[in-house]
PDB file of C-alpha atoms in Angstrom:
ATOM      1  CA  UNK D   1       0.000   0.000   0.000  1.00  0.00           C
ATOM      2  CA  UNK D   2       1.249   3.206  -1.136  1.00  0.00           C
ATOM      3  CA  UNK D   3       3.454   2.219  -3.664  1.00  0.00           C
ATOM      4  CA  UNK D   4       2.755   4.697  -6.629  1.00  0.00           C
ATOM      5  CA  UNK D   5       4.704   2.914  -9.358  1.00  0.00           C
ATOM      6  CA  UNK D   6       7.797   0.321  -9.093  1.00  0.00           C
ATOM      7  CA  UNK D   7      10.333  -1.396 -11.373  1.00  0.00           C
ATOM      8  CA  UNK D   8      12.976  -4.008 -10.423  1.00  0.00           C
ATOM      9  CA  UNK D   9      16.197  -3.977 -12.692  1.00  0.00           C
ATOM     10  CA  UNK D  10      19.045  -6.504 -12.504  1.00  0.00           C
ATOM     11  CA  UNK D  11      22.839  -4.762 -11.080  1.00  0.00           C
ATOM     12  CA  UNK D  12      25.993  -5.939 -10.439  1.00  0.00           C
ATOM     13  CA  UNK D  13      26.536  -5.756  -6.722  1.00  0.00           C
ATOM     14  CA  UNK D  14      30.122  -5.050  -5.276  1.00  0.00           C
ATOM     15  CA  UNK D  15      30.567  -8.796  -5.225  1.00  0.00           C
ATOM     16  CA  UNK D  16      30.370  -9.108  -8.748  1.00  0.00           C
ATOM     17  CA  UNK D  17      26.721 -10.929  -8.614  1.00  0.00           C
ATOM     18  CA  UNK D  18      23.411  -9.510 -10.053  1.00  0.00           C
ATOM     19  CA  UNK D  19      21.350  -8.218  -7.663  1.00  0.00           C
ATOM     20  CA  UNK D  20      17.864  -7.605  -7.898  1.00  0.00           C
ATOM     21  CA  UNK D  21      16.462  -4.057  -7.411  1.00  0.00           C
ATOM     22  CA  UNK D  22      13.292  -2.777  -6.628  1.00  0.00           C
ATOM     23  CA  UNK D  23      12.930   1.125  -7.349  1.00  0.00           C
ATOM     24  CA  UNK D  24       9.279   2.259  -5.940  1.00  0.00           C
ATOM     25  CA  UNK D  25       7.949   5.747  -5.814  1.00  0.00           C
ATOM     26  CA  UNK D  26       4.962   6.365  -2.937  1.00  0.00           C
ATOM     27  CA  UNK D  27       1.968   8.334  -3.343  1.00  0.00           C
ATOM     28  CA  UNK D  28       2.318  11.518  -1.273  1.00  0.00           C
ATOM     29  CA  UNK D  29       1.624  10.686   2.712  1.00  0.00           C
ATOM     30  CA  UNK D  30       1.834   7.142   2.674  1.00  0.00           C
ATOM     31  CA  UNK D  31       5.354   6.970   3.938  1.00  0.00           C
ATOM     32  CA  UNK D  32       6.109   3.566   2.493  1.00  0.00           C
ATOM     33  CA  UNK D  33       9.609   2.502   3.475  1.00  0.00           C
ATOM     34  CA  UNK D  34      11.811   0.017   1.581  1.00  0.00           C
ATOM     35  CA  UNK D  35      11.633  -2.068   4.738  1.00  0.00           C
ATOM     36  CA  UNK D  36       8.005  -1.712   4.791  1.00  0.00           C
ATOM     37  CA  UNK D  37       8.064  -2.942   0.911  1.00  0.00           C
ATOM     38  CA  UNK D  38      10.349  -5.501   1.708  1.00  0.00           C
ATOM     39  CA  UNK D  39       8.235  -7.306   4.342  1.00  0.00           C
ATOM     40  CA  UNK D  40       5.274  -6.784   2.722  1.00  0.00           C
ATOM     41  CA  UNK D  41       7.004  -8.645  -0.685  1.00  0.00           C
ATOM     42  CA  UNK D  42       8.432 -11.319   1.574  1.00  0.00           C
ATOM     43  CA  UNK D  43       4.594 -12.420   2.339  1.00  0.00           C
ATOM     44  CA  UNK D  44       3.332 -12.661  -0.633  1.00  0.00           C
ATOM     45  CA  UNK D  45       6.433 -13.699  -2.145  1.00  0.00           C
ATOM     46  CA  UNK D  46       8.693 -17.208  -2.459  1.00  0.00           C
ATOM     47  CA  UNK D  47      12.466 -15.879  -0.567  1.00  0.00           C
ATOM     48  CA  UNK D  48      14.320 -16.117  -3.967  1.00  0.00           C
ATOM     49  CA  UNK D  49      12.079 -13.539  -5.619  1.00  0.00           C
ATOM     50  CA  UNK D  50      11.930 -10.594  -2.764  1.00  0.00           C
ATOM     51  CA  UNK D  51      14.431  -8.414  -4.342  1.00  0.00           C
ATOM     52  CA  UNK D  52      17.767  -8.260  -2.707  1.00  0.00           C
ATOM     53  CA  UNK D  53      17.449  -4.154  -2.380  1.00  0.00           C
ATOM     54  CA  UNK D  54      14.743  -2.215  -2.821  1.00  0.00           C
ATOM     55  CA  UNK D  55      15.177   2.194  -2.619  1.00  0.00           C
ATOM     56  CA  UNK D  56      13.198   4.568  -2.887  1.00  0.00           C
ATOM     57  CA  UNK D  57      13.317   7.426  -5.390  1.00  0.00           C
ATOM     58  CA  UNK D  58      11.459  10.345  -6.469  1.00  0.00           C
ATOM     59  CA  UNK D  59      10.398   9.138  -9.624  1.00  0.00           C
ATOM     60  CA  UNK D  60      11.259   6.253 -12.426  1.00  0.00           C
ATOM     61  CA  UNK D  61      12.923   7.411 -15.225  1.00  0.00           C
ATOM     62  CA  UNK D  62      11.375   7.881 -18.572  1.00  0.00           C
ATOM     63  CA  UNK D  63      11.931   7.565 -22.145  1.00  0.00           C
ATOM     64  CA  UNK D  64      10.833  10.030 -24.526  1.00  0.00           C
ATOM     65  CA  UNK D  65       7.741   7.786 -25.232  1.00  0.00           C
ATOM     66  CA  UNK D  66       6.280   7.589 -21.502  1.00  0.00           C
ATOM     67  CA  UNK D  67       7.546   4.304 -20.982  1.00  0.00           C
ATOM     68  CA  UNK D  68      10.219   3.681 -18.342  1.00  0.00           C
ATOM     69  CA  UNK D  69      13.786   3.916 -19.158  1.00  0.00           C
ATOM     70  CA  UNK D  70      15.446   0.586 -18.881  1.00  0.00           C
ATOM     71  CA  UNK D  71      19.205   2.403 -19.078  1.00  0.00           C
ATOM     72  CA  UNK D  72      17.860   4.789 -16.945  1.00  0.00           C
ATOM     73  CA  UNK D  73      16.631   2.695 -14.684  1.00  0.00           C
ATOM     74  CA  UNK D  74      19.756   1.141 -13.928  1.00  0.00           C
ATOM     75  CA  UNK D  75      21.512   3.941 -13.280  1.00  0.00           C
ATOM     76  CA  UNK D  76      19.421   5.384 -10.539  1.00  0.00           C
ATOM     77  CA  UNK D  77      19.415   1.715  -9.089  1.00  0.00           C
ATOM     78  CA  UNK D  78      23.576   1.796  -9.116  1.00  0.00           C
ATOM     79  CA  UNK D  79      24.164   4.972  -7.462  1.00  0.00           C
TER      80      UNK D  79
END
């Protein structure tokens, strides 16, 4: 509950693996928390697909077409 949008990318984590990444925006008030969005994944989830990080941003990227921004994406998830 008040997740506005998400998108989970794939990034290499420091030891070299691919780690999955949840990026989530909230809808203004809610005050969702990536721990918040992490427990409430890991109930409706099997372990192996909860992603291994999930952060919160301001907004997903976008491509000139609306869509989101895969490249994009993965560059908010890195830094």
């Amino acid at each position: 509950p008040g997740v506005g949008t998400c998108a989970a990318v794939g990034v290499e984590g420091r030891d070299g693996q691919i780690d999955a990444v949840a990026l989530y925006f909230t809808v203004v008030g809610t005050g969702t928390t990536p721990r918040d969005l992490r427990t409430g994944l890991g109930s409706l989830l099997p372990r192996y697909a909860v992603p291994d990080r999930v952060q919160q941003v301001a907004a997903l990227p976008r491509a000139a077409n609306g869509k989101v921004d895969l490249r994009g994406l993965g560059t908010t998830a890195s830094s």
